[in-house]
Amino acid sequence: MSLPLNETLTDHLDQWLIPAARQGGVEPPKRESYLFGAPKSIELGDVATSAALSLGKLLKRKPLEVAAEIAAHMALSPLVSSAEPAAPGFVNLRLSPAAYGRVLADAAAEGDHYGETSYGRGRRILLEFVSANPTGPMHVGHLRHAVSGDVLARILSAAGYAVTREFYINDAGNQVQTLGRSFRTRCLQAVGEAAQIEEGMYPGEYLEVLAREFVAEAGLDAAAIRAMPDADIAWEARNRCLVLVRRDLAGLGVEFHNFVSEKALYDNGTVAATVERLKASGATFEKEGAVWLRTTDDGDDQDRVLVKSDGSLTYLVPDLAYHADKFDRGFDGCINMFGADHIGYAARLRSGIKALGHDPSKLEIVTLRLVFLLDEKGERTKGSKRKGDIVEAMEVARDVGMDAARFFLLARSTDSEIEFDLALARQQSDLNPVFKAQYAHARVCSVVAKAREAGFTAAEPSPAAAAHLGHAIERELLLAVAELPRLVERSAAEHAPHHLTRYALGLAELWNRYWSAAKTDDSLRILQPDRPEQTAARLRLAVSVRQALRNSLALLGISAPERLERAVVDDVVE
């Protein structure tokens, strides 16, 4: 597992920067502010840093003078062929064949693990996501949560965290009681009774199916159905709906390590114990016969009731019990993926966690906004009336395919709404971004396969091979391959899976541009029998691009086919 190239360069910079800062009587700027990254233009260099701007301000020196000193130091690195200061205080680097050779070597040596890093240092993270009420199959909103959580877990694991995936089953509230009443009605209908779904009940067609199955399996008649205790029929409905949820999750390729029941937290005394812990913390007070948590001390807009005047508990109490259980299990950090309607919930949750004796900063919240489906006319769909005005997750996945569903749901940041264009997602063309990315991968595979059939082999990854990759677009491809490990770290740190969709699409577009240029520019042709060393180097580049594309798509849970109908490259390799 290699250190990302930009961090290796920054390590070299730190050998000069940290002593220079301390000799000037200041602390160095935060490393994140001057990591090497892409310059404004590839014509300026391969990578650049703005370290001189930060350090110059701290030292009260002209940034351009500091940049000149940084450039002189960076020029000493074997990974750098040239270093130039640029106004107002940038340092632009041209990388050496040794740097590019290292990129080729890392991609070759690490294979399907290329992009993984030790950034997380094995810290234990509990990621809670989906946590849908067990009242029916998953809908398209849950689909975004499931896909985003699954990919964030993959990214965190690739970045060196030990991730536990958890689904919290909200099965102790009013929604389960409502489910029970709805299910009883559907059971009565299943045996021929004229029962009616009332206002506020769950009207979905799925309950009719579940009710028919239950009645047939148990051999129930109307009298037996009516005689069932409310709690029993509600629990039966809950269990059957949870089977639907688990089925949908499996169909979406989303796995969980744990399913935690809210009701179980009541039954095992965790909820009651949490109330007593909160009271003993000194963070509660009584008013109007109720017990309140003083959340305004921690930035909430108002204090929150824990125990109502009638002795019943608010939803906040079992949620705090669950989070106390999370931290009591010894996790280094917890991440919750919440819907947009829970944005205001974070402050009170952190306040309660603090009162329970845990560090509230260890709880991080990822907010996911709504998904709107666009029909063939580009209009937002309103769901299916016969299914209770919902669009089921698996309905969408089956319609457009799981790969397209994942890519489209991951294309934007989680805090942005998504308009999911169903018609576009179905297309097998370059207008469809997931098809474009997969097509590029298949195109690279085809180039490599045809080259091998013709007797060509890829060069051993080395500075000597990299020295034959001198075109600007080849440098861009190498830099894009080198970017994957750093991007995995960034995506993990920011909890932002969309960076990877953009990376995969960007790398695909870059390869397609290279491939297209090779059709018209003889100097860029990949296979040139009269130039065996250059051909071998370009094949090594192609193999590295293929690996980076494959690995980025794998992190997204998207397939990387080696063959697609349009992946024809004869005019390039002949």
Coordinates of C-alpha atoms in Angstrom, one line a residue:
M1 CA 0.0 0.0 0.0
S2 CA 1.7 3.1 -1.2
L3 CA 1.6 6.6 0.1
P4 CA -0.3 8.9 -2.4
L5 CA 2.1 10.8 -4.6
N6 CA 1.0 14.2 -3.6
E7 CA 1.6 13.3 0.1
T8 CA 5.1 12.0 -0.7
L9 CA 5.8 15.4 -2.4
T10 CA 4.4 17.2 0.6
D11 CA 6.6 15.2 2.9
H12 CA 9.6 16.5 0.9
L13 CA 8.2 20.0 1.2
D14 CA 7.8 19.6 4.9
Q15 CA 11.5 19.0 5.3
W16 CA 12.0 22.7 4.4
L17 CA 8.7 24.3 5.4
I18 CA 8.4 23.1 9.0
P19 CA 11.9 24.3 10.1
A20 CA 11.5 27.5 8.1
A21 CA 8.2 28.3 10.0
R22 CA 9.6 27.5 13.4
Q23 CA 12.8 29.5 12.7
G24 CA 10.6 32.4 11.9
G25 CA 8.8 32.0 15.2
V26 CA 5.5 30.7 13.9
E27 CA 3.7 27.4 13.7
P28 CA 3.5 25.8 10.2
P29 CA 0.1 26.2 8.4
K30 CA -2.1 23.1 8.4
R31 CA -0.8 20.5 6.1
E32 CA -4.2 20.1 4.4
S33 CA -3.9 23.7 3.1
Y34 CA -0.8 23.1 1.0
L35 CA -1.0 19.5 -0.2
F36 CA 0.1 19.3 -3.8
G37 CA -2.8 19.2 -6.2
A38 CA -3.7 20.1 -9.8
P39 CA -2.5 23.4 -11.1
K40 CA -4.9 25.9 -12.8
S41 CA -3.7 24.5 -16.2
I42 CA -1.6 21.5 -17.3
E43 CA 0.5 23.9 -19.2
L44 CA 1.7 25.4 -15.9
G45 CA 2.9 22.1 -14.5
D46 CA 1.8 18.7 -13.3
V47 CA 1.1 19.6 -9.7
A48 CA 1.2 22.7 -7.7
T49 CA 1.1 24.0 -4.1
S50 CA 0.1 27.3 -2.5
A51 CA 2.3 26.7 0.6
A52 CA 4.1 30.0 0.0
L53 CA 0.9 32.0 0.3
S54 CA 0.1 30.6 3.7
L55 CA 3.6 30.6 5.0
G56 CA 4.5 34.0 3.6
K57 CA 1.5 35.5 5.5
L58 CA 2.6 33.9 8.7
L59 CA 6.2 35.0 8.3
K60 CA 5.2 38.5 7.0
R61 CA 7.3 37.9 3.9
K62 CA 6.5 38.3 0.2
P63 CA 4.9 35.0 -0.9
L64 CA 6.8 35.0 -4.2
E65 CA 10.1 35.1 -2.4
V66 CA 9.0 32.1 -0.2
A67 CA 7.8 30.3 -3.3
A68 CA 11.3 30.7 -4.9
E69 CA 12.9 29.0 -1.8
I70 CA 10.3 26.3 -1.9
A71 CA 10.9 25.7 -5.6
A72 CA 14.7 25.4 -5.0
H73 CA 14.1 22.8 -2.3
M74 CA 11.5 20.8 -4.3
A75 CA 13.9 20.7 -7.3
L76 CA 16.1 18.4 -5.1
S77 CA 13.5 15.6 -5.1
P78 CA 14.1 12.7 -7.5
L79 CA 10.3 12.9 -8.2
V80 CA 10.6 16.4 -9.7
S81 CA 12.2 17.4 -13.0
S82 CA 11.6 21.1 -12.5
A83 CA 10.0 23.5 -10.0
E84 CA 9.0 27.1 -10.8
P85 CA 7.6 29.8 -8.6
A86 CA 4.6 31.7 -9.9
A87 CA 2.7 34.8 -8.8
P88 CA 1.3 35.5 -6.4
G89 CA 2.9 32.6 -4.5
F90 CA 2.4 29.2 -6.2
V91 CA 5.0 26.6 -6.9
N92 CA 4.4 24.5 -10.0
L93 CA 6.2 21.2 -10.5
R94 CA 7.0 19.1 -13.5
L95 CA 7.3 15.5 -12.3
S96 CA 10.2 13.3 -13.3
P97 CA 10.0 9.9 -15.0
A98 CA 10.7 8.5 -11.6
A99 CA 7.5 9.9 -10.3
Y100 CA 5.5 8.6 -13.3
G101 CA 7.3 5.3 -13.0
R102 CA 6.2 5.0 -9.4
V103 CA 2.6 5.6 -10.4
L104 CA 2.8 2.8 -13.0
A105 CA 4.6 0.5 -10.4
D106 CA 2.0 1.2 -7.7
A107 CA -1.0 0.4 -10.0
A108 CA 0.7 -2.8 -11.1
A109 CA 1.8 -4.0 -7.7
E110 CA -1.4 -3.2 -5.9
G111 CA -3.8 -4.3 -8.6
D112 CA -7.3 -4.5 -7.3
H113 CA -6.2 -2.9 -4.1
Y114 CA -4.7 0.2 -5.8
G115 CA -6.3 3.3 -4.2
E116 CA -6.4 1.8 -0.7
T117 CA -4.5 3.7 1.9
S118 CA -3.8 3.6 5.7
Y119 CA -5.3 7.0 6.2
G120 CA -7.8 5.8 8.8
R121 CA -5.2 3.9 10.8
G122 CA -7.6 1.1 11.7
R123 CA -10.0 3.4 13.7
R124 CA -13.3 1.7 14.4
I125 CA -16.2 3.5 12.8
L126 CA -19.9 2.6 13.2
L127 CA -21.8 3.7 10.1
E128 CA -25.6 3.7 10.5
F129 CA -27.6 4.1 7.4
V130 CA -31.0 3.4 5.9
S131 CA -32.7 2.6 9.2
A132 CA -36.1 2.7 7.5
N133 CA -39.3 2.1 9.5
P134 CA -40.2 -1.6 9.1
T135 CA -43.6 -0.7 7.6
G136 CA -43.1 -1.8 4.0
P137 CA -40.6 -2.3 1.1
M138 CA -37.9 0.3 0.5
H139 CA -38.8 3.2 -1.7
V140 CA -36.7 5.4 -3.9
G141 CA -35.7 7.7 -1.0
H142 CA -34.4 4.7 0.9
L143 CA -32.5 3.6 -2.3
R144 CA -30.3 6.7 -2.1
H145 CA -29.6 6.0 1.5
A146 CA -28.8 2.4 0.9
V147 CA -26.5 3.1 -2.1
S148 CA -24.8 6.1 -0.5
G149 CA -24.2 4.3 2.8
D150 CA -22.9 1.2 1.1
V151 CA -20.4 3.2 -1.0
L152 CA -19.3 5.3 2.0
A153 CA -18.6 2.1 3.9
R154 CA -16.5 0.8 0.9
I155 CA -14.6 4.1 0.8
L156 CA -13.9 4.2 4.5
S157 CA -12.7 0.7 4.4
A158 CA -10.4 1.5 1.5
A159 CA -9.1 4.4 3.4
G160 CA -8.0 2.2 6.3
Y161 CA -10.9 2.4 8.7
A162 CA -12.5 -0.6 10.3
V163 CA -16.1 -0.1 9.4
T164 CA -19.2 -1.7 11.0
R165 CA -22.4 -1.3 9.0
E166 CA -25.6 -1.0 11.1
F167 CA -29.3 -0.7 10.5
Y168 CA -31.5 0.6 13.3
I169 CA -35.0 -0.8 13.2
N170 CA -37.5 1.7 14.5
D171 CA -40.0 -0.9 15.7
A172 CA -41.2 0.5 19.0
G173 CA -43.2 3.6 18.0
N174 CA -46.6 4.6 16.8
Q175 CA -45.7 3.7 13.2
V176 CA -45.6 0.0 14.1
Q177 CA -49.0 0.3 15.9
T178 CA -50.4 1.9 12.8
L179 CA -48.9 -0.9 10.7
G180 CA -50.6 -3.4 13.0
R181 CA -54.0 -1.8 12.4
S182 CA -53.4 -1.7 8.7
F183 CA -52.3 -5.3 8.6
R184 CA -55.3 -6.5 10.6
T185 CA -57.6 -4.7 8.1
R186 CA -55.8 -6.4 5.1
C187 CA -56.1 -9.8 6.9
L188 CA -59.8 -9.3 7.3
Q189 CA -60.1 -8.4 3.7
A190 CA -58.2 -11.5 2.8
V191 CA -60.9 -13.7 4.4
G192 CA -63.7 -11.8 2.7
E193 CA -64.6 -9.2 5.3
A194 CA -65.6 -5.7 4.2
A195 CA -63.0 -3.9 6.3
Q196 CA -61.8 -0.5 5.1
I197 CA -58.4 1.1 5.2
E198 CA -58.9 4.2 7.3
E199 CA -57.3 7.6 7.1
G200 CA -53.7 7.4 8.4
M201 CA -53.3 3.7 7.8
Y202 CA -50.7 2.2 5.3
P203 CA -52.6 1.7 2.0
G204 CA -49.9 -0.1 0.1
E205 CA -50.7 -3.1 -2.1
Y206 CA -47.7 -5.0 -0.5
L207 CA -49.8 -5.3 2.8
E208 CA -52.5 -7.1 0.8
V209 CA -50.0 -9.6 -0.4
L210 CA -48.4 -10.1 3.1
A211 CA -51.8 -10.5 4.7
R212 CA -53.0 -13.1 2.2
E213 CA -49.8 -15.1 2.9
F214 CA -50.1 -14.8 6.6
V215 CA -53.8 -15.8 6.7
A216 CA -53.1 -18.8 4.4
E217 CA -50.1 -20.0 6.4
A218 CA -51.8 -19.6 9.8
G219 CA -55.2 -20.9 8.7
L220 CA -57.0 -17.9 10.2
D221 CA -60.6 -16.9 10.0
A222 CA -62.1 -13.5 10.7
A223 CA -62.8 -14.3 14.4
A224 CA -59.2 -15.4 14.9
I225 CA -57.9 -12.3 13.2
R226 CA -60.0 -10.0 15.4
A227 CA -58.9 -11.9 18.5
M228 CA -55.2 -11.4 17.9
P229 CA -53.7 -8.9 20.4
D230 CA -52.7 -5.6 18.9
A231 CA -49.0 -6.2 19.8
D232 CA -48.9 -9.6 18.3
I233 CA -50.4 -8.7 14.9
A234 CA -48.3 -5.5 14.8
W235 CA -45.2 -7.6 15.4
E236 CA -46.2 -10.1 12.8
A237 CA -46.6 -7.3 10.3
R238 CA -43.2 -5.8 11.4
N239 CA -41.4 -9.1 10.8
R240 CA -42.9 -9.6 7.4
C241 CA -42.1 -6.1 6.3
L242 CA -38.6 -6.5 7.6
V243 CA -38.3 -9.5 5.3
L244 CA -39.2 -7.2 2.4
V245 CA -36.5 -4.7 3.5
R246 CA -33.8 -7.4 3.8
R247 CA -34.9 -8.7 0.4
D248 CA -34.5 -5.3 -1.2
L249 CA -31.2 -4.7 0.5
A250 CA -29.9 -8.0 -0.8
G251 CA -31.2 -7.2 -4.3
L252 CA -29.3 -3.9 -4.2
G253 CA -26.1 -5.5 -3.1
V254 CA -26.1 -3.7 0.3
E255 CA -25.0 -5.7 3.3
F256 CA -25.2 -4.9 7.0
H257 CA -23.2 -6.4 9.9
N258 CA -25.9 -5.6 12.5
F259 CA -29.7 -5.0 12.7
V260 CA -30.5 -3.3 16.0
S261 CA -34.1 -3.3 17.2
E262 CA -35.5 -0.3 19.1
K263 CA -37.9 -2.5 20.9
A264 CA -35.0 -4.7 22.1
L265 CA -33.5 -1.6 23.7
Y266 CA -36.7 -1.2 25.7
D267 CA -36.9 -4.9 26.5
N268 CA -33.3 -5.2 27.8
G269 CA -33.5 -2.1 30.0
T270 CA -31.2 0.1 28.0
V271 CA -33.8 2.8 27.5
A272 CA -34.8 2.9 31.2
A273 CA -31.1 3.0 32.2
T274 CA -30.5 5.8 29.8
V275 CA -33.2 7.9 31.4
E276 CA -31.5 7.5 34.8
R277 CA -28.1 8.3 33.3
L278 CA -29.4 11.5 31.9
K279 CA -31.1 12.5 35.1
A280 CA -27.8 11.8 37.0
S281 CA -25.8 13.9 34.6
G282 CA -27.1 17.2 35.9
A283 CA -28.2 18.1 32.3
T284 CA -31.9 17.6 33.0
F285 CA -34.6 19.7 34.8
E286 CA -38.2 19.3 35.6
K287 CA -40.9 21.7 34.4
E288 CA -44.7 21.3 34.2
G289 CA -44.5 17.7 35.4
A290 CA -42.1 16.7 32.5
V291 CA -38.4 15.9 32.5
W292 CA -36.4 18.1 30.1
L293 CA -32.9 17.9 28.6
R294 CA -31.0 21.3 28.7
T295 CA -30.0 21.2 25.0
T296 CA -29.8 24.9 24.6
D297 CA -26.5 24.8 26.4
D298 CA -25.2 23.0 23.4
G299 CA -26.6 25.1 20.6
D300 CA -30.1 23.7 20.2
D301 CA -32.8 26.3 19.6
Q302 CA -34.9 25.0 22.5
D303 CA -34.7 22.5 25.4
R304 CA -36.2 19.1 24.7
V305 CA -38.7 17.0 26.6
L306 CA -37.4 13.5 27.6
V307 CA -40.3 12.3 29.8
K308 CA -43.7 13.7 29.2
S309 CA -46.0 14.7 32.1
D310 CA -47.9 11.4 31.6
G311 CA -44.7 9.4 32.1
S312 CA -44.4 8.4 28.4
L313 CA -41.0 9.0 26.6
T314 CA -40.3 11.1 23.6
Y315 CA -38.6 9.7 20.5
L316 CA -35.3 11.4 21.7
V317 CA -34.9 8.9 24.6
P318 CA -34.6 5.6 22.7
D319 CA -32.5 7.4 20.1
L320 CA -30.1 8.5 22.9
A321 CA -30.2 5.0 24.4
Y322 CA -29.2 3.6 21.0
H323 CA -26.3 6.1 20.7
A324 CA -25.2 5.4 24.2
D325 CA -25.1 1.7 23.2
K326 CA -23.0 2.7 20.2
F327 CA -20.3 4.5 22.2
D328 CA -20.4 2.0 25.0
R329 CA -19.3 -0.6 22.4
G330 CA -16.1 1.3 22.1
F331 CA -16.2 2.7 18.6
D332 CA -13.8 5.6 17.8
G333 CA -16.5 7.4 15.8
C334 CA -20.0 7.1 14.6
I335 CA -21.5 8.3 11.4
N336 CA -25.3 8.7 10.9
M337 CA -26.8 9.1 7.5
F338 CA -30.0 11.2 8.0
G339 CA -32.7 12.4 5.7
A340 CA -33.1 16.1 5.2
D341 CA -36.1 16.2 7.6
H342 CA -33.7 15.3 10.4
I343 CA -31.3 18.2 9.9
G344 CA -32.4 19.9 13.1
Y345 CA -32.1 16.7 15.1
A346 CA -28.3 16.7 15.3
A347 CA -27.9 19.4 18.0
R348 CA -30.2 17.7 20.5
L349 CA -28.6 14.3 19.8
R350 CA -25.1 15.6 20.4
S351 CA -26.3 17.4 23.6
G352 CA -27.7 14.1 24.9
I353 CA -24.5 12.2 24.0
K354 CA -22.5 14.7 25.9
A355 CA -24.8 14.4 28.9
L356 CA -24.2 10.6 28.8
G357 CA -20.5 11.1 29.2
H358 CA -19.4 10.7 25.6
D359 CA -17.6 13.0 23.2
P360 CA -20.3 14.5 20.9
S361 CA -17.7 15.5 18.3
K362 CA -17.3 11.7 17.6
L363 CA -20.8 11.7 16.1
E364 CA -20.9 12.9 12.5
I365 CA -24.0 13.4 10.5
V366 CA -24.3 13.0 6.7
T367 CA -27.5 14.6 5.3
L368 CA -29.2 13.1 2.3
R369 CA -31.7 15.2 0.4
L370 CA -34.7 14.0 -1.7
V371 CA -34.7 12.1 -4.9
F372 CA -37.2 13.1 -7.6
L373 CA -37.8 10.7 -10.5
L374 CA -38.1 12.3 -14.0
D375 CA -40.4 10.6 -16.5
E376 CA -40.0 10.5 -20.3
K377 CA -41.3 14.0 -20.5
G378 CA -38.8 15.3 -18.0
E379 CA -41.5 15.8 -15.3
R380 CA -41.2 14.7 -11.7
T381 CA -43.2 11.5 -11.1
K382 CA -45.6 11.3 -8.2
G383 CA -45.2 7.6 -7.5
S384 CA -47.7 4.8 -7.9
K385 CA -51.1 5.3 -6.4
R386 CA -51.9 1.6 -6.2
K387 CA -48.7 1.1 -4.1
G388 CA -49.5 3.8 -1.6
D389 CA -48.0 6.7 -3.6
I390 CA -44.5 5.3 -3.4
V391 CA -42.0 4.1 -6.0
E392 CA -40.3 1.0 -4.7
A393 CA -36.5 0.9 -4.7
M394 CA -36.3 -2.4 -6.6
E395 CA -38.8 -1.1 -9.2
V396 CA -36.2 1.6 -10.1
A397 CA -33.3 -0.8 -9.9
R398 CA -35.0 -3.3 -12.3
D399 CA -36.1 -0.5 -14.6
V400 CA -32.7 1.1 -15.3
G401 CA -30.3 -1.5 -13.9
M402 CA -28.4 -1.5 -10.7
D403 CA -25.2 0.1 -12.2
A404 CA -27.1 3.1 -13.6
A405 CA -29.2 3.4 -10.4
R406 CA -26.0 3.6 -8.3
F407 CA -24.2 6.0 -10.6
F408 CA -27.1 8.4 -10.9
L409 CA -27.8 8.4 -7.1
L410 CA -24.1 9.0 -6.4
A411 CA -23.5 11.7 -9.0
R412 CA -24.2 14.6 -6.7
S413 CA -23.2 15.5 -3.2
T414 CA -25.5 14.0 -0.5
D415 CA -26.7 17.4 0.5
S416 CA -28.1 18.2 -3.0
E417 CA -31.4 17.1 -4.3
I418 CA -31.3 14.6 -7.2
E419 CA -33.5 14.6 -10.3
F420 CA -33.2 11.1 -11.5
D421 CA -33.7 11.0 -15.3
L422 CA -35.1 7.5 -15.9
A423 CA -35.0 7.9 -19.6
L424 CA -31.4 8.9 -19.7
A425 CA -30.4 6.1 -17.2
R426 CA -31.9 3.5 -19.6
Q427 CA -29.8 4.7 -22.6
Q428 CA -26.9 2.7 -23.9
S429 CA -25.0 5.8 -25.2
D430 CA -22.3 8.3 -24.2
L431 CA -25.1 10.6 -23.0
N432 CA -25.5 8.2 -20.1
P433 CA -22.5 8.8 -17.7
V434 CA -22.3 5.3 -16.3
F435 CA -22.3 3.8 -19.8
K436 CA -19.6 6.2 -20.8
A437 CA -17.4 5.1 -17.8
Q438 CA -18.1 1.4 -18.5
Y439 CA -17.5 1.9 -22.2
A440 CA -14.1 3.5 -21.5
H441 CA -13.1 0.5 -19.4
A442 CA -14.2 -1.9 -22.1
R443 CA -12.4 0.1 -24.7
V444 CA -9.1 -0.1 -22.6
C445 CA -9.6 -3.8 -22.2
S446 CA -10.1 -4.2 -25.9
V447 CA -6.9 -2.3 -26.7
V448 CA -4.9 -4.5 -24.3
A449 CA -6.5 -7.7 -25.5
K450 CA -5.8 -6.9 -29.2
A451 CA -2.3 -5.9 -28.4
R452 CA -1.6 -9.2 -26.7
E453 CA -3.1 -11.1 -29.6
A454 CA -0.7 -9.2 -31.9
G455 CA 2.2 -10.2 -29.7
F456 CA 2.8 -6.9 -27.9
T457 CA 3.4 -6.8 -24.1
A458 CA 3.3 -4.0 -21.6
A459 CA 6.5 -2.6 -20.3
E460 CA 7.7 -3.3 -16.8
P461 CA 6.6 -0.3 -14.7
S462 CA 9.7 1.9 -14.3
P463 CA 11.1 5.4 -14.9
A464 CA 12.5 4.1 -18.2
A465 CA 9.0 3.1 -19.4
A466 CA 7.5 6.4 -18.1
A467 CA 10.1 8.4 -20.1
H468 CA 8.3 7.3 -23.3
L469 CA 5.1 8.9 -22.1
G470 CA 5.8 12.5 -23.0
H471 CA 2.6 13.8 -24.5
A472 CA 0.6 16.2 -22.4
I473 CA -2.5 13.9 -22.5
E474 CA -0.3 10.9 -21.4
R475 CA 0.9 13.0 -18.4
E476 CA -2.7 13.9 -17.6
L477 CA -3.7 10.2 -17.6
L478 CA -0.8 9.3 -15.4
L479 CA -1.7 12.1 -13.0
A480 CA -5.3 10.9 -13.0
V481 CA -4.2 7.4 -12.1
A482 CA -2.0 8.9 -9.4
E483 CA -5.0 10.8 -8.0
L484 CA -7.0 7.8 -7.0
P485 CA -5.4 7.1 -3.5
R486 CA -5.7 10.8 -2.6
L487 CA -9.3 10.9 -3.7
V488 CA -10.2 7.9 -1.7
E489 CA -8.8 9.7 1.4
R490 CA -10.6 12.9 0.5
S491 CA -13.9 11.1 0.0
A492 CA -13.5 9.3 3.3
A493 CA -12.6 12.5 5.2
E494 CA -15.5 14.5 3.6
H495 CA -18.0 11.5 3.6
A496 CA -18.5 12.4 0.0
P497 CA -19.0 9.4 -2.4
H498 CA -19.8 11.7 -5.3
H499 CA -16.1 12.5 -5.7
L500 CA -15.6 9.0 -7.0
T501 CA -18.3 9.2 -9.6
R502 CA -16.8 12.3 -10.9
Y503 CA -13.3 10.7 -10.8
A504 CA -14.5 7.7 -12.8
L505 CA -16.3 9.8 -15.3
G506 CA -13.4 12.2 -15.7
L507 CA -10.8 9.4 -16.1
A508 CA -13.1 7.8 -18.7
E509 CA -13.5 11.0 -20.6
L510 CA -9.7 11.6 -20.6
W511 CA -9.1 8.1 -21.9
N512 CA -11.7 8.5 -24.6
R513 CA -10.0 11.8 -25.6
Y514 CA -6.7 10.0 -25.8
W515 CA -8.2 7.2 -27.8
S516 CA -9.9 9.6 -30.2
A517 CA -6.7 11.6 -30.6
A518 CA -4.8 8.4 -31.4
K519 CA -7.0 7.8 -34.4
T520 CA -5.9 11.0 -36.1
D521 CA -2.5 11.7 -34.7
D522 CA 0.1 9.1 -35.7
S523 CA 2.4 10.2 -32.9
L524 CA -0.2 9.1 -30.4
R525 CA -1.0 5.7 -31.9
I526 CA -0.9 3.1 -29.2
L527 CA 0.6 0.2 -31.1
Q528 CA 3.6 1.0 -33.3
P529 CA 5.6 -2.0 -34.3
D530 CA 8.6 0.1 -35.3
R531 CA 8.6 1.7 -31.8
P532 CA 8.5 -1.3 -29.5
E533 CA 9.6 0.6 -26.3
Q534 CA 7.0 3.3 -26.8
T535 CA 4.3 0.8 -27.6
A536 CA 5.2 -1.2 -24.4
A537 CA 5.1 2.0 -22.3
R538 CA 1.7 3.0 -23.7
L539 CA 0.3 -0.5 -23.0
R540 CA 1.6 -0.1 -19.5
L541 CA -0.3 3.2 -19.3
A542 CA -3.4 1.5 -20.6
V543 CA -3.2 -1.2 -18.0
S544 CA -2.8 1.4 -15.3
V545 CA -5.8 3.4 -16.5
R546 CA -7.8 0.2 -16.7
Q547 CA -6.9 -0.6 -13.1
A548 CA -7.8 2.8 -11.8
L549 CA -11.1 2.8 -13.7
R550 CA -11.9 -0.7 -12.5
N551 CA -11.1 0.1 -8.9
S552 CA -13.0 3.3 -8.8
L553 CA -16.1 1.6 -10.2
A554 CA -15.7 -1.2 -7.7
L555 CA -15.7 1.3 -4.8
L556 CA -19.0 2.6 -6.3
G557 CA -20.4 -1.0 -6.4
I558 CA -20.6 -0.7 -10.2
S559 CA -19.5 -3.4 -12.6
A560 CA -16.6 -2.9 -15.0
P561 CA -17.4 -5.0 -18.1
E562 CA -14.5 -6.0 -20.3
R563 CA -16.8 -6.1 -23.4
L564 CA -19.6 -3.8 -24.5
E565 CA -21.2 -3.7 -27.9
R566 CA -19.6 -0.5 -29.1
A567 CA -16.1 -1.2 -27.8
V568 CA -14.4 -1.4 -31.2
V569 CA -10.8 -0.1 -31.5
D570 CA -9.5 -1.7 -34.7
D571 CA -8.5 1.6 -36.3
V572 CA -6.3 2.4 -33.2
V573 CA -4.4 -0.9 -32.8
E574 CA -4.0 -2.0 -36.4

